[in-house]
Amino acid sequence: MQTYQKWLPFQGGFYDPEAKNFAIPPVWNKVKEFGDNGLAPVTKDGYWGYINTEGDLAIPLKYENAWPPTHGLALVERKERYGYIDSAGKAVIPIKLDDAWVFGSGGLAVIERKEKQGLIDTEGKTVIPLEYDVVLNFTDHGLATVSKNGKWGYINIKNEAVIPIQFSDADNFTQSGLAPVQQKNKWGFINLQGEMVIPPQFSDVLSFGNHDLAVVKQKRKWGYIDTKGEIVIPVQYSEAWSFDDHGLAIVECCTPKGEYLYGFINRAGEEVIPLKYSNVWDFAPN
């Protein structure tokens, strides 16, 4: 990770947590993280452009929206159309798309034309045809979640439905090798072979993410299960969130007076920061 990628966007500038001062002064209305090419989106007076690591404007403020570059290309919006520019501000993929998303770790990006989605590479070549209602980008397991005609399933890079498009809803596979899917209004989890390893029984779920605990909802309360589907932290919270890299998760309870309070639990379900705050935010990443 480059030094500038450790800087935190804060109050219109970039704060260096190691030096404990602003690496780039807070002179913008808003900023977003630096991308992998050393440029960061900034905005002033309603338009977005890009600055370099010295804080100098490298690409003029002329876009309605802009995102941090990935794979050397930045997604931008202009006149309600989307495209991708390089470090010099040249539109290498014309700003003519109906919608688009940033390039993922595999060097592919989801795009949309005429209400159909597919995937392109960094040269703008179509990799997955625009034939789906929704596409979620490929994960490290080599599968992408897709929706067609109201059903969801999973395809490989050859556009083969390796897990049939049959679910009423679904999300991507995570590091755990499991993906949440919905059948008959209940959520469960499948493995990479499409086998239902945790039967549909929850009214809502959050994926396992990069950890081995997932948030699940039953009877209007939230708790946590392991990859075997066993409840390891009781379903007792009015709201709950996934565990972070510090091993902590935000949880919410409702008092008898109807007041919502927040705190943090660890992976053993112990309250390490009591549920007594009216609001909390995630701890900064390591």
PDB file of N, CA and C in Angstrom, residues 181-183 186-190 195-203 205 216 218 225 227-230:
ATOM      1  N   VAL A 181     -28.593 -16.943  -0.297  1.00  0.00           N
ATOM      2  CA  VAL A 181     -29.622 -17.032  -1.339  1.00  0.00           C
ATOM      3  C   VAL A 181     -30.993 -17.079  -0.661  1.00  0.00           C
ATOM      4  N   GLN A 182     -31.996 -16.649  -1.415  1.00  0.00           N
ATOM      5  CA  GLN A 182     -33.351 -16.613  -0.879  1.00  0.00           C
ATOM      6  C   GLN A 182     -34.271 -17.533  -1.680  1.00  0.00           C
ATOM      7  N   GLN A 183     -35.050 -18.323  -0.952  1.00  0.00           N
ATOM      8  CA  GLN A 183     -36.087 -19.166  -1.545  1.00  0.00           C
ATOM      9  C   GLN A 183     -37.332 -19.093  -0.662  1.00  0.00           C
ATOM     10  N   LYS A 186     -37.304 -16.934   2.482  1.00  0.00           N
ATOM     11  CA  LYS A 186     -36.368 -17.246   3.547  1.00  0.00           C
ATOM     12  C   LYS A 186     -34.957 -17.331   2.982  1.00  0.00           C
ATOM     13  N   TRP A 187     -33.986 -16.917   3.821  1.00  0.00           N
ATOM     14  CA  TRP A 187     -32.591 -16.904   3.393  1.00  0.00           C
ATOM     15  C   TRP A 187     -31.809 -18.070   3.990  1.00  0.00           C
ATOM     16  N   GLY A 188     -30.925 -18.621   3.161  1.00  0.00           N
ATOM     17  CA  GLY A 188     -29.978 -19.631   3.594  1.00  0.00           C
ATOM     18  C   GLY A 188     -28.651 -19.390   2.879  1.00  0.00           C
ATOM     19  N   PHE A 189     -27.757 -20.380   2.890  1.00  0.00           N
ATOM     20  CA  PHE A 189     -26.443 -20.220   2.259  1.00  0.00           C
ATOM     21  C   PHE A 189     -26.101 -21.459   1.442  1.00  0.00           C
ATOM     22  N   ILE A 190     -25.527 -21.226   0.271  1.00  0.00           N
ATOM     23  CA  ILE A 190     -25.044 -22.306  -0.587  1.00  0.00           C
ATOM     24  C   ILE A 190     -23.523 -22.284  -0.644  1.00  0.00           C
ATOM     25  N   GLU A 195     -24.738 -26.333  -3.488  1.00  0.00           N
ATOM     26  CA  GLU A 195     -25.442 -27.129  -2.481  1.00  0.00           C
ATOM     27  C   GLU A 195     -25.902 -26.230  -1.332  1.00  0.00           C
ATOM     28  N   MET A 196     -27.125 -26.420  -0.872  1.00  0.00           N
ATOM     29  CA  MET A 196     -27.669 -25.641   0.229  1.00  0.00           C
ATOM     30  C   MET A 196     -27.117 -26.198   1.546  1.00  0.00           C
ATOM     31  N   VAL A 197     -26.086 -25.552   2.077  1.00  0.00           N
ATOM     32  CA  VAL A 197     -25.428 -26.054   3.277  1.00  0.00           C
ATOM     33  C   VAL A 197     -26.038 -25.490   4.553  1.00  0.00           C
ATOM     34  N   ILE A 198     -26.687 -24.321   4.452  1.00  0.00           N
ATOM     35  CA  ILE A 198     -27.458 -23.776   5.578  1.00  0.00           C
ATOM     36  C   ILE A 198     -28.861 -23.520   5.039  1.00  0.00           C
ATOM     37  N   PRO A 199     -29.835 -24.347   5.408  1.00  0.00           N
ATOM     38  CA  PRO A 199     -31.173 -24.267   4.812  1.00  0.00           C
ATOM     39  C   PRO A 199     -31.826 -22.898   5.000  1.00  0.00           C
ATOM     40  N   PRO A 200     -32.667 -22.486   4.050  1.00  0.00           N
ATOM     41  CA  PRO A 200     -33.388 -21.207   4.170  1.00  0.00           C
ATOM     42  C   PRO A 200     -34.291 -21.203   5.403  1.00  0.00           C
ATOM     43  N   GLN A 201     -34.006 -20.304   6.330  1.00  0.00           N
ATOM     44  CA  GLN A 201     -34.753 -20.247   7.592  1.00  0.00           C
ATOM     45  C   GLN A 201     -34.772 -18.852   8.200  1.00  0.00           C
ATOM     46  N   PHE A 202     -34.036 -17.918   7.582  1.00  0.00           N
ATOM     47  CA  PHE A 202     -33.901 -16.583   8.147  1.00  0.00           C
ATOM     48  C   PHE A 202     -34.680 -15.574   7.318  1.00  0.00           C
ATOM     49  N   SER A 203     -35.241 -14.553   7.985  1.00  0.00           N
ATOM     50  CA  SER A 203     -35.989 -13.521   7.271  1.00  0.00           C
ATOM     51  C   SER A 203     -35.071 -12.524   6.586  1.00  0.00           C
ATOM     52  N   VAL A 205     -30.416 -11.739   6.080  1.00  0.00           N
ATOM     53  CA  VAL A 205     -29.045 -12.089   6.444  1.00  0.00           C
ATOM     54  C   VAL A 205     -28.089 -11.043   5.883  1.00  0.00           C
ATOM     55  N   VAL A 216     -27.740 -12.715  11.071  1.00  0.00           N
ATOM     56  CA  VAL A 216     -29.009 -13.277  10.595  1.00  0.00           C
ATOM     57  C   VAL A 216     -30.165 -12.690  11.404  1.00  0.00           C
ATOM     58  N   GLN A 218     -34.170 -13.355  12.726  1.00  0.00           N
ATOM     59  CA  GLN A 218     -35.299 -14.250  12.987  1.00  0.00           C
ATOM     60  C   GLN A 218     -36.259 -13.554  13.946  1.00  0.00           C
ATOM     61  N   ILE A 225     -24.499 -16.431  13.196  1.00  0.00           N
ATOM     62  CA  ILE A 225     -24.287 -17.861  12.992  1.00  0.00           C
ATOM     63  C   ILE A 225     -22.871 -18.106  12.489  1.00  0.00           C
ATOM     64  N   THR A 227     -20.330 -20.895  10.076  1.00  0.00           N
ATOM     65  CA  THR A 227     -20.458 -21.452   8.725  1.00  0.00           C
ATOM     66  C   THR A 227     -21.183 -22.793   8.701  1.00  0.00           C
ATOM     67  N   LYS A 228     -21.472 -23.347   9.861  1.00  0.00           N
ATOM     68  CA  LYS A 228     -22.271 -24.568   9.937  1.00  0.00           C
ATOM     69  C   LYS A 228     -23.754 -24.253  10.126  1.00  0.00           C
ATOM     70  N   GLY A 229     -24.057 -22.956  10.282  1.00  0.00           N
ATOM     71  CA  GLY A 229     -25.445 -22.545  10.474  1.00  0.00           C
ATOM     72  C   GLY A 229     -25.879 -22.530  11.918  1.00  0.00           C
ATOM     73  N   GLU A 230     -24.950 -22.774  12.836  1.00  0.00           N
ATOM     74  CA  GLU A 230     -25.285 -22.787  14.254  1.00  0.00           C
ATOM     75  C   GLU A 230     -25.267 -21.365  14.822  1.00  0.00           C
TER      76      GLU A 230
END
